[in-house]
mmCIF file of C-alpha atoms and ligand atoms in Angstrom:
data_model
loop_
_atom_site.group_PDB
_atom_site.id
_atom_site.type_symbol
_atom_site.label_atom_id
_atom_site.label_comp_id
_atom_site.label_asym_id
_atom_site.label_seq_id
_atom_site.Cartn_x
_atom_site.Cartn_y
_atom_site.Cartn_z
ATOM 1 C CA MET A 9 0.080 0.731 -0.041
ATOM 2 C CA ASP A 10 2.305 2.834 -1.262
ATOM 3 C CA ALA A 11 -1.119 5.404 -0.527
ATOM 4 C CA ARG A 12 -1.278 8.707 1.021
ATOM 5 C CA VAL A 13 -3.211 8.122 3.418
ATOM 6 C CA ILE A 14 -5.247 11.435 4.424
ATOM 7 C CA ALA A 15 -7.072 10.753 8.145
ATOM 8 C CA VAL A 16 -10.642 12.446 8.696
ATOM 9 C CA GLY A 17 -11.543 13.069 12.789
ATOM 10 C CA ALA A 18 -13.266 15.337 14.718
ATOM 11 C CA GLY A 19 -13.075 14.752 18.525
ATOM 12 C CA LYS A 20 -16.971 15.433 17.983
ATOM 13 C CA GLY A 21 -19.315 13.140 17.181
ATOM 14 C CA GLY A 22 -22.173 14.222 14.139
ATOM 15 C CA VAL A 23 -19.960 17.065 12.568
ATOM 16 C CA GLY A 24 -19.689 15.586 9.854
ATOM 17 C CA LYS A 25 -16.371 13.929 8.526
ATOM 18 C CA SER A 26 -18.496 10.890 7.197
ATOM 19 C CA THR A 27 -19.766 13.615 4.643
ATOM 20 C CA VAL A 28 -16.493 15.618 4.656
ATOM 21 C CA ALA A 29 -14.434 12.564 3.974
ATOM 22 C CA LEU A 30 -15.739 11.428 0.534
ATOM 23 C CA ASN A 31 -17.102 14.543 -0.776
ATOM 24 C CA LEU A 32 -13.365 15.305 -0.966
ATOM 25 C CA ALA A 33 -11.963 10.833 -1.541
ATOM 26 C CA ARG A 34 -14.715 11.916 -5.137
ATOM 27 C CA ALA A 35 -12.591 15.395 -5.729
ATOM 28 C CA LEU A 36 -9.588 13.762 -5.472
ATOM 29 C CA ARG A 37 -10.386 11.069 -7.863
ATOM 30 C CA THR A 38 -8.514 14.327 -10.077
ATOM 31 C CA GLN A 39 -5.354 12.967 -8.564
ATOM 32 C CA GLY A 40 -5.217 9.089 -9.440
ATOM 33 C CA ALA A 41 -6.731 6.638 -7.939
ATOM 34 C CA VAL A 42 -8.574 6.579 -4.920
ATOM 35 C CA GLY A 43 -9.435 4.459 -1.719
ATOM 36 C CA VAL A 44 -12.024 5.483 1.108
ATOM 37 C CA LEU A 45 -11.463 3.185 4.118
ATOM 38 C CA ASP A 46 -14.349 3.862 6.524
ATOM 39 C CA LEU A 47 -12.521 2.500 10.036
ATOM 40 C CA ASP A 48 -15.405 4.331 12.332
ATOM 41 C CA PHE A 49 -16.515 0.810 14.586
ATOM 42 C CA TYR A 50 -19.640 2.404 15.789
ATOM 43 C CA GLY A 51 -21.289 3.959 12.570
ATOM 44 C CA PRO A 52 -19.560 2.751 9.692
ATOM 45 C CA ASN A 53 -21.679 5.182 7.328
ATOM 46 C CA ILE A 54 -19.962 5.459 4.022
ATOM 47 C CA PRO A 55 -21.232 1.912 2.078
ATOM 48 C CA SER A 56 -24.082 3.608 2.538
ATOM 49 C CA MET A 57 -23.461 6.770 1.508
ATOM 50 C CA VAL A 58 -22.725 5.166 -1.874
ATOM 51 C CA GLY A 59 -25.513 2.649 -2.000
ATOM 52 C CA ILE A 60 -23.761 -0.185 -1.017
ATOM 53 C CA GLU A 61 -26.269 -2.670 0.698
ATOM 54 C CA HIS A 62 -25.619 -6.139 2.610
ATOM 55 C CA GLU A 63 -22.295 -6.127 2.128
ATOM 56 C CA LYS A 64 -20.269 -8.341 4.532
ATOM 57 C CA TRP A 65 -17.022 -9.616 4.559
ATOM 58 C CA THR A 66 -18.028 -13.129 6.811
ATOM 59 C CA THR A 67 -16.004 -16.435 6.072
ATOM 60 C CA ASN A 68 -12.772 -17.407 7.019
ATOM 61 C CA TRP A 69 -12.265 -13.073 8.932
ATOM 62 C CA THR A 70 -8.083 -14.528 10.233
ATOM 63 C CA LEU A 71 -5.670 -11.961 11.160
ATOM 64 C CA ALA A 72 -2.582 -13.132 10.481
ATOM 65 C CA GLY A 73 0.230 -16.522 9.007
ATOM 66 C CA PRO A 74 0.160 -17.895 5.332
ATOM 67 C CA SER A 75 -2.534 -18.972 4.076
ATOM 68 C CA MET A 76 -3.514 -15.534 5.229
ATOM 69 C CA ARG A 77 -7.559 -14.400 2.353
ATOM 70 C CA ARG A 78 -7.188 -11.139 1.073
ATOM 71 C CA PHE A 79 -10.231 -8.968 0.863
ATOM 72 C CA LYS A 80 -11.342 -7.290 -1.743
ATOM 73 C CA PRO A 81 -11.896 -3.801 -2.129
ATOM 74 C CA VAL A 82 -16.300 -2.847 -3.590
ATOM 75 C CA LEU A 83 -15.661 -0.443 -6.679
ATOM 76 C CA ARG A 84 -17.896 2.296 -6.275
ATOM 77 C CA GLU A 85 -18.492 5.915 -8.070
ATOM 78 C CA ASP A 86 -14.718 5.340 -9.119
ATOM 79 C CA LEU A 87 -13.790 4.826 -5.529
ATOM 80 C CA ALA A 88 -12.389 1.499 -3.408
ATOM 81 C CA ILE A 89 -13.911 1.419 -0.690
ATOM 82 C CA VAL A 90 -12.734 -0.732 2.343
ATOM 83 C CA SER A 91 -15.721 -0.305 5.603
ATOM 84 C CA THR A 92 -15.486 -1.543 8.544
ATOM 85 C CA GLY A 93 -19.664 -2.757 8.797
ATOM 86 C CA PHE A 94 -18.045 -5.836 6.040
ATOM 87 C CA VAL A 95 -17.483 -6.760 9.034
ATOM 88 C CA LEU A 96 -19.744 -6.319 11.684
ATOM 89 C CA GLY A 97 -23.930 -7.520 11.547
ATOM 90 C CA GLU A 98 -25.985 -4.071 10.355
ATOM 91 C CA ASP A 99 -27.359 -4.152 14.348
ATOM 92 C CA GLN A 100 -24.432 -5.555 15.644
ATOM 93 C CA PRO A 101 -22.795 -2.729 18.059
ATOM 94 C CA PHE A 102 -19.328 -2.224 18.347
ATOM 95 C CA GLY A 103 -18.080 -4.786 20.778
ATOM 96 C CA VAL A 104 -14.501 -5.186 19.955
ATOM 97 C CA ASP A 105 -11.308 -3.697 22.560
ATOM 98 C CA SER A 106 -9.349 -0.976 21.206
ATOM 99 C CA MET A 107 -6.155 -3.442 20.010
ATOM 100 C CA THR A 108 -8.317 -5.608 18.000
ATOM 101 C CA ALA A 109 -10.055 -2.940 16.984
ATOM 102 C CA GLY A 110 -6.419 -1.618 15.827
ATOM 103 C CA LEU A 111 -5.182 -5.893 14.192
ATOM 104 C CA ILE A 112 -8.137 -5.070 11.812
ATOM 105 C CA ALA A 113 -6.649 -1.856 10.634
ATOM 106 C CA LYS A 114 -4.049 -3.436 10.009
ATOM 107 C CA GLN A 115 -5.553 -6.460 8.273
ATOM 108 C CA PHE A 116 -7.579 -3.821 6.159
ATOM 109 C CA ILE A 117 -4.445 -1.061 5.440
ATOM 110 C CA HIS A 118 -1.938 -5.084 4.410
ATOM 111 C CA GLY A 119 -4.910 -7.981 4.409
ATOM 112 C CA VAL A 120 -6.849 -6.353 1.743
ATOM 113 C CA ALA A 121 -6.149 -6.447 -2.370
ATOM 114 C CA TRP A 122 -6.065 -2.352 -2.936
ATOM 115 C CA PRO A 123 -5.398 -1.891 -6.240
ATOM 116 C CA ASP A 124 -2.889 1.075 -6.015
ATOM 117 C CA LEU A 125 -4.386 3.988 -4.840
ATOM 118 C CA GLN A 126 -2.578 7.815 -5.141
ATOM 119 C CA TYR A 127 -4.652 8.866 -1.973
ATOM 120 C CA LEU A 128 -6.390 6.844 0.665
ATOM 121 C CA VAL A 129 -9.029 8.592 2.904
ATOM 122 C CA VAL A 130 -10.544 7.162 6.276
ATOM 123 C CA ASP A 131 -12.975 7.853 8.059
ATOM 124 C CA LEU A 132 -12.123 7.872 12.027
ATOM 125 C CA PRO A 133 -14.691 7.093 14.262
ATOM 126 C CA PRO A 134 -15.177 10.024 16.520
ATOM 127 C CA GLY A 135 -13.899 10.588 19.916
ATOM 128 C CA THR A 136 -9.942 10.432 21.098
ATOM 129 C CA SER A 137 -9.589 7.432 22.848
ATOM 130 C CA THR A 138 -7.795 4.565 22.953
ATOM 131 C CA VAL A 139 -9.405 2.987 20.235
ATOM 132 C CA GLN A 140 -9.248 6.139 18.360
ATOM 133 C CA GLN A 141 -4.843 6.125 18.650
ATOM 134 C CA ILE A 142 -4.613 2.666 18.328
ATOM 135 C CA LEU A 143 -6.416 3.790 14.772
ATOM 136 C CA VAL A 144 -4.556 5.976 14.261
ATOM 137 C CA ARG A 145 -1.238 4.712 14.728
ATOM 138 C CA GLU A 146 -2.394 1.951 12.662
ATOM 139 C CA LEU A 147 -2.869 4.439 9.510
ATOM 140 C CA LYS A 148 0.856 5.340 9.329
ATOM 141 C CA CYS A 149 -0.617 8.542 7.850
ATOM 142 C CA ALA A 150 0.795 11.303 5.086
ATOM 143 C CA GLY A 151 -1.951 13.486 7.060
ATOM 144 C CA ALA A 152 -4.765 13.955 8.782
ATOM 145 C CA LEU A 153 -7.596 17.024 8.749
ATOM 146 C CA VAL A 154 -10.224 18.293 11.551
ATOM 147 C CA VAL A 155 -14.184 18.410 10.373
ATOM 148 C CA VAL A 156 -15.489 20.841 12.666
ATOM 149 C CA THR A 157 -19.087 22.802 12.798
ATOM 150 C CA PRO A 158 -17.988 26.948 14.248
ATOM 151 C CA GLU A 159 -19.386 26.302 17.853
ATOM 152 C CA LEU A 160 -17.452 26.161 21.439
ATOM 153 C CA VAL A 161 -18.520 22.509 21.346
ATOM 154 C CA ALA A 162 -17.428 21.451 18.638
ATOM 155 C CA HIS A 163 -14.098 22.622 19.356
ATOM 156 C CA LEU A 164 -13.700 22.130 22.114
ATOM 157 C CA ASP A 165 -13.057 18.428 20.925
ATOM 158 C CA ALA A 166 -11.842 19.195 17.990
ATOM 159 C CA ARG A 167 -8.612 20.246 19.873
ATOM 160 C CA LYS A 168 -8.051 17.126 22.080
ATOM 161 C CA ALA A 169 -8.746 16.077 18.191
ATOM 162 C CA VAL A 170 -6.087 18.254 16.944
ATOM 163 C CA GLN A 171 -3.650 16.698 19.992
ATOM 164 C CA MET A 172 -3.528 13.740 19.433
ATOM 165 C CA PHE A 173 -2.706 14.034 15.755
ATOM 166 C CA ARG A 174 0.700 15.285 17.079
ATOM 167 C CA SER A 175 1.476 13.358 19.736
ATOM 168 C CA LEU A 176 1.247 10.558 17.461
ATOM 169 C CA LYS A 177 3.299 13.239 15.166
ATOM 170 C CA ILE A 178 0.309 13.097 12.601
ATOM 171 C CA ARG A 179 0.801 16.351 10.790
ATOM 172 C CA VAL A 180 -2.593 18.522 11.121
ATOM 173 C CA ILE A 181 -2.708 19.490 7.197
ATOM 174 C CA GLY A 182 -6.044 21.424 8.579
ATOM 175 C CA ALA A 183 -10.094 21.697 9.272
ATOM 176 C CA ILE A 184 -13.032 22.423 7.402
ATOM 177 C CA GLU A 185 -14.876 24.011 9.147
ATOM 178 C CA ASN A 186 -18.578 22.281 8.257
ATOM 179 C CA MET A 187 -22.392 23.558 8.743
ATOM 180 C CA SER A 188 -20.964 27.167 8.163
ATOM 181 C CA ALA A 189 -23.398 29.425 7.537
ATOM 182 C CA GLY A 190 -25.036 29.553 4.457
ATOM 183 C CA ASN A 191 -28.651 30.546 3.274
ATOM 184 C CA CYS A 192 -31.540 30.314 3.799
ATOM 185 C CA PRO A 193 -33.966 28.378 0.913
ATOM 186 C CA HIS A 194 -36.719 30.272 0.503
ATOM 187 C CA CYS A 195 -35.047 34.075 0.785
ATOM 188 C CA GLY A 196 -31.490 33.779 -0.002
ATOM 189 C CA GLN A 197 -30.472 35.740 3.336
ATOM 190 C CA ALA A 198 -27.551 33.863 5.457
ATOM 191 C CA ILE A 199 -28.206 32.067 8.383
ATOM 192 C CA SER A 200 -26.023 30.342 10.850
ATOM 193 C CA ILE A 201 -27.930 27.884 13.701
ATOM 194 C CA PHE A 202 -23.953 27.842 15.500
ATOM 195 C CA PRO A 203 -22.623 30.799 17.588
ATOM 196 C CA SER A 204 -19.474 31.210 16.635
ATOM 197 C CA ALA A 205 -16.080 29.710 19.456
ATOM 198 C CA PRO A 206 -13.711 32.218 21.406
ATOM 199 C CA HIS A 207 -11.239 32.247 18.692
ATOM 200 C CA ASP A 208 -8.801 31.869 22.050
ATOM 201 C CA ARG A 209 -10.575 28.434 23.107
ATOM 202 C CA SER A 210 -10.976 26.937 19.127
ATOM 203 C CA ILE A 211 -8.587 25.426 17.099
ATOM 204 C CA TRP A 212 -7.831 28.713 15.234
ATOM 205 C CA SER A 213 -5.462 29.059 17.865
ATOM 206 C CA MET A 214 -4.164 26.010 18.044
ATOM 207 C CA GLY A 215 -2.332 27.803 14.937
ATOM 208 C CA VAL A 216 -4.314 25.099 13.122
ATOM 209 C CA GLN A 217 -6.139 26.109 9.244
ATOM 210 C CA LYS A 218 -8.600 26.618 8.047
ATOM 211 C CA LEU A 219 -8.803 24.453 4.360
ATOM 212 C CA ALA A 220 -12.514 25.306 3.847
ATOM 213 C CA GLU A 221 -15.699 26.488 4.799
ATOM 214 C CA ILE A 222 -18.937 24.864 3.649
ATOM 215 C CA PRO A 223 -21.982 25.572 4.871
ATOM 216 C CA LEU A 224 -24.620 24.266 6.187
ATOM 217 C CA GLN A 225 -27.267 23.120 3.196
ATOM 218 C CA ILE A 226 -30.847 23.462 4.670
ATOM 219 C CA ALA A 227 -33.554 21.063 2.855
ATOM 220 C CA GLY A 228 -35.225 23.393 0.874
ATOM 221 C CA PRO A 229 -37.675 22.889 -2.047
ATOM 222 C CA SER A 230 -35.058 21.975 -4.608
ATOM 223 C CA SER A 231 -32.328 21.069 -1.570
ATOM 224 C CA LYS A 232 -29.720 19.181 -3.308
ATOM 225 C CA PRO A 233 -28.044 15.892 -0.680
ATOM 226 C CA THR A 234 -25.464 16.644 0.748
ATOM 227 C CA VAL A 235 -23.181 13.569 -0.378
ATOM 228 C CA GLY A 236 -23.359 12.452 -3.647
ATOM 229 C CA GLY A 237 -25.005 14.786 -6.700
ATOM 230 C CA LEU A 238 -23.828 18.657 -5.114
ATOM 231 C CA ASP A 239 -24.856 21.450 -6.519
ATOM 232 C CA PRO A 240 -21.926 23.227 -8.176
ATOM 233 C CA SER A 241 -20.783 25.517 -6.042
ATOM 234 C CA LEU A 242 -20.951 23.393 -2.846
ATOM 235 C CA ALA A 243 -18.983 20.846 -5.268
ATOM 236 C CA LEU A 244 -16.276 23.782 -6.243
ATOM 237 C CA LEU A 245 -15.320 24.362 -2.036
ATOM 238 C CA TYR A 246 -14.502 20.348 -2.518
ATOM 239 C CA GLN A 247 -12.344 20.683 -5.307
ATOM 240 C CA GLN A 248 -11.114 23.566 -3.694
ATOM 241 C CA LEU A 249 -10.438 21.201 -0.556
ATOM 242 C CA ALA A 250 -8.860 18.822 -2.431
ATOM 243 C CA ASP A 251 -6.682 20.810 -4.468
ATOM 244 C CA ARG A 252 -5.017 22.465 -0.945
ATOM 245 C CA VAL A 253 -4.588 18.986 0.929
ATOM 246 C CA VAL A 254 -2.381 17.651 -2.711
ATOM 247 C CA ALA A 255 -0.302 20.712 -3.217
ATOM 248 C CA ASP A 256 0.580 20.469 0.759
ATOM 249 C CA LEU A 257 1.287 16.698 1.066
ATOM 250 C CA THR A 258 3.309 17.207 -2.538
ATOM 251 C CA THR A 259 5.329 19.869 -1.408
HETATM 252 N N1 LIG O 22 -22.821 21.114 5.434
HETATM 253 C C1 LIG O 22 -24.158 20.241 5.896
HETATM 254 N N2 LIG O 22 -24.999 21.161 5.718
HETATM 255 C C2 LIG O 22 -26.158 20.000 5.935
HETATM 256 N N3 LIG O 22 -26.170 18.694 6.725
HETATM 257 C C3 LIG O 22 -25.113 17.729 6.489
HETATM 258 C C4 LIG O 22 -23.443 18.918 6.446
HETATM 259 N N4 LIG O 22 -23.062 17.881 6.574
HETATM 260 C C5 LIG O 22 -23.399 17.176 6.992
HETATM 261 N N5 LIG O 22 -24.662 17.197 7.700
HETATM 262 C C6 LIG O 22 -25.552 15.907 7.755
HETATM 263 O O1 LIG O 22 -25.091 16.155 8.970
HETATM 264 C C7 LIG O 22 -25.274 14.297 9.280
HETATM 265 C C8 LIG O 22 -24.094 13.591 10.643
HETATM 266 O O2 LIG O 22 -22.419 14.299 9.785
HETATM 267 P P1 LIG O 22 -21.982 12.301 9.150
HETATM 268 O O3 LIG O 22 -22.704 11.364 9.383
HETATM 269 O O4 LIG O 22 -21.363 13.158 7.925
HETATM 270 O O5 LIG O 22 -21.225 14.016 10.578
HETATM 271 P P2 LIG O 22 -19.878 12.088 11.077
HETATM 272 O O6 LIG O 22 -18.748 13.351 12.160
HETATM 273 O O7 LIG O 22 -18.983 11.575 10.489
HETATM 274 O O8 LIG O 22 -20.831 11.199 12.710
HETATM 275 P P3 LIG O 22 -20.586 10.327 13.226
HETATM 276 O O9 LIG O 22 -19.603 11.037 14.508
HETATM 277 O O10 LIG O 22 -21.881 9.744 13.750
HETATM 278 O O11 LIG O 22 -18.965 9.510 12.726
HETATM 279 C C9 LIG O 22 -25.382 13.195 8.329
HETATM 280 O O12 LIG O 22 -26.989 13.074 8.044
HETATM 281 C C10 LIG O 22 -24.751 14.691 7.339
HETATM 282 O O13 LIG O 22 -25.836 14.006 5.830
HETATM 283 MG MG1 LIG O 23 -19.254 9.031 10.222
#
């Protein structure tokens, strides 16, 4: 696996990690072959976001050894996709210890027949505990991206994620502010639902670069989904994000 691995994390859940990871991966396709590794054991959402249903790798899953079987990623939208969802039942809660989670992550990197990839985007689970730290350590990341919403609680949790990456010697390329101010689909006026975090308690005060502001998409009469079928202005934002990430990784 020679791909440049880009981890997408956030201390907080629900801020848009999976959405950003997938749309970034889509935008990176202009640069070469791209894979998506969904390591969110708690909520493996990438498969359903690209319409993969009932994919299960249940046979002969071995952790090591000469007869190790190599599983094939599922190809969708020109993306090679592997997900923890492929080894968990749909209603099965994550019930393994963090060391085993690390072993599974290792298998996903080295025990999968990945095609030659330029970039591998990894969707991490929310949080900064042992599970996340072990996963990050196994990934050999080229860099990490942090997703935040504008509000204080997202920044407070994201600060922990920044510290986690830094303590594991993984460079934080920058952060994406998701769900930032958007426009009302009815009257067109700018609206924001989150008050902004004070600068000194935000990740920006830790020297993290803001790479993109992705506006909150408000469901309206002609609204588009947040993944797939993006409207052109949103697609352009993700393309600009991908260009900044690529420029950062290649300099
Ligand atoms: N910019 C946006 N505008 C509107 N809705 C959004 C935006 N970004 C993400 N969403 C929606 O917010 C929800 C949470 O997004 P997502 O699942 O990507 O977050 P997450 O951080 O991966 O969550 P988890 O921590 O549970 O893995 C989803 O329903 C997604 O469609
Ligand atoms: Mg997610």
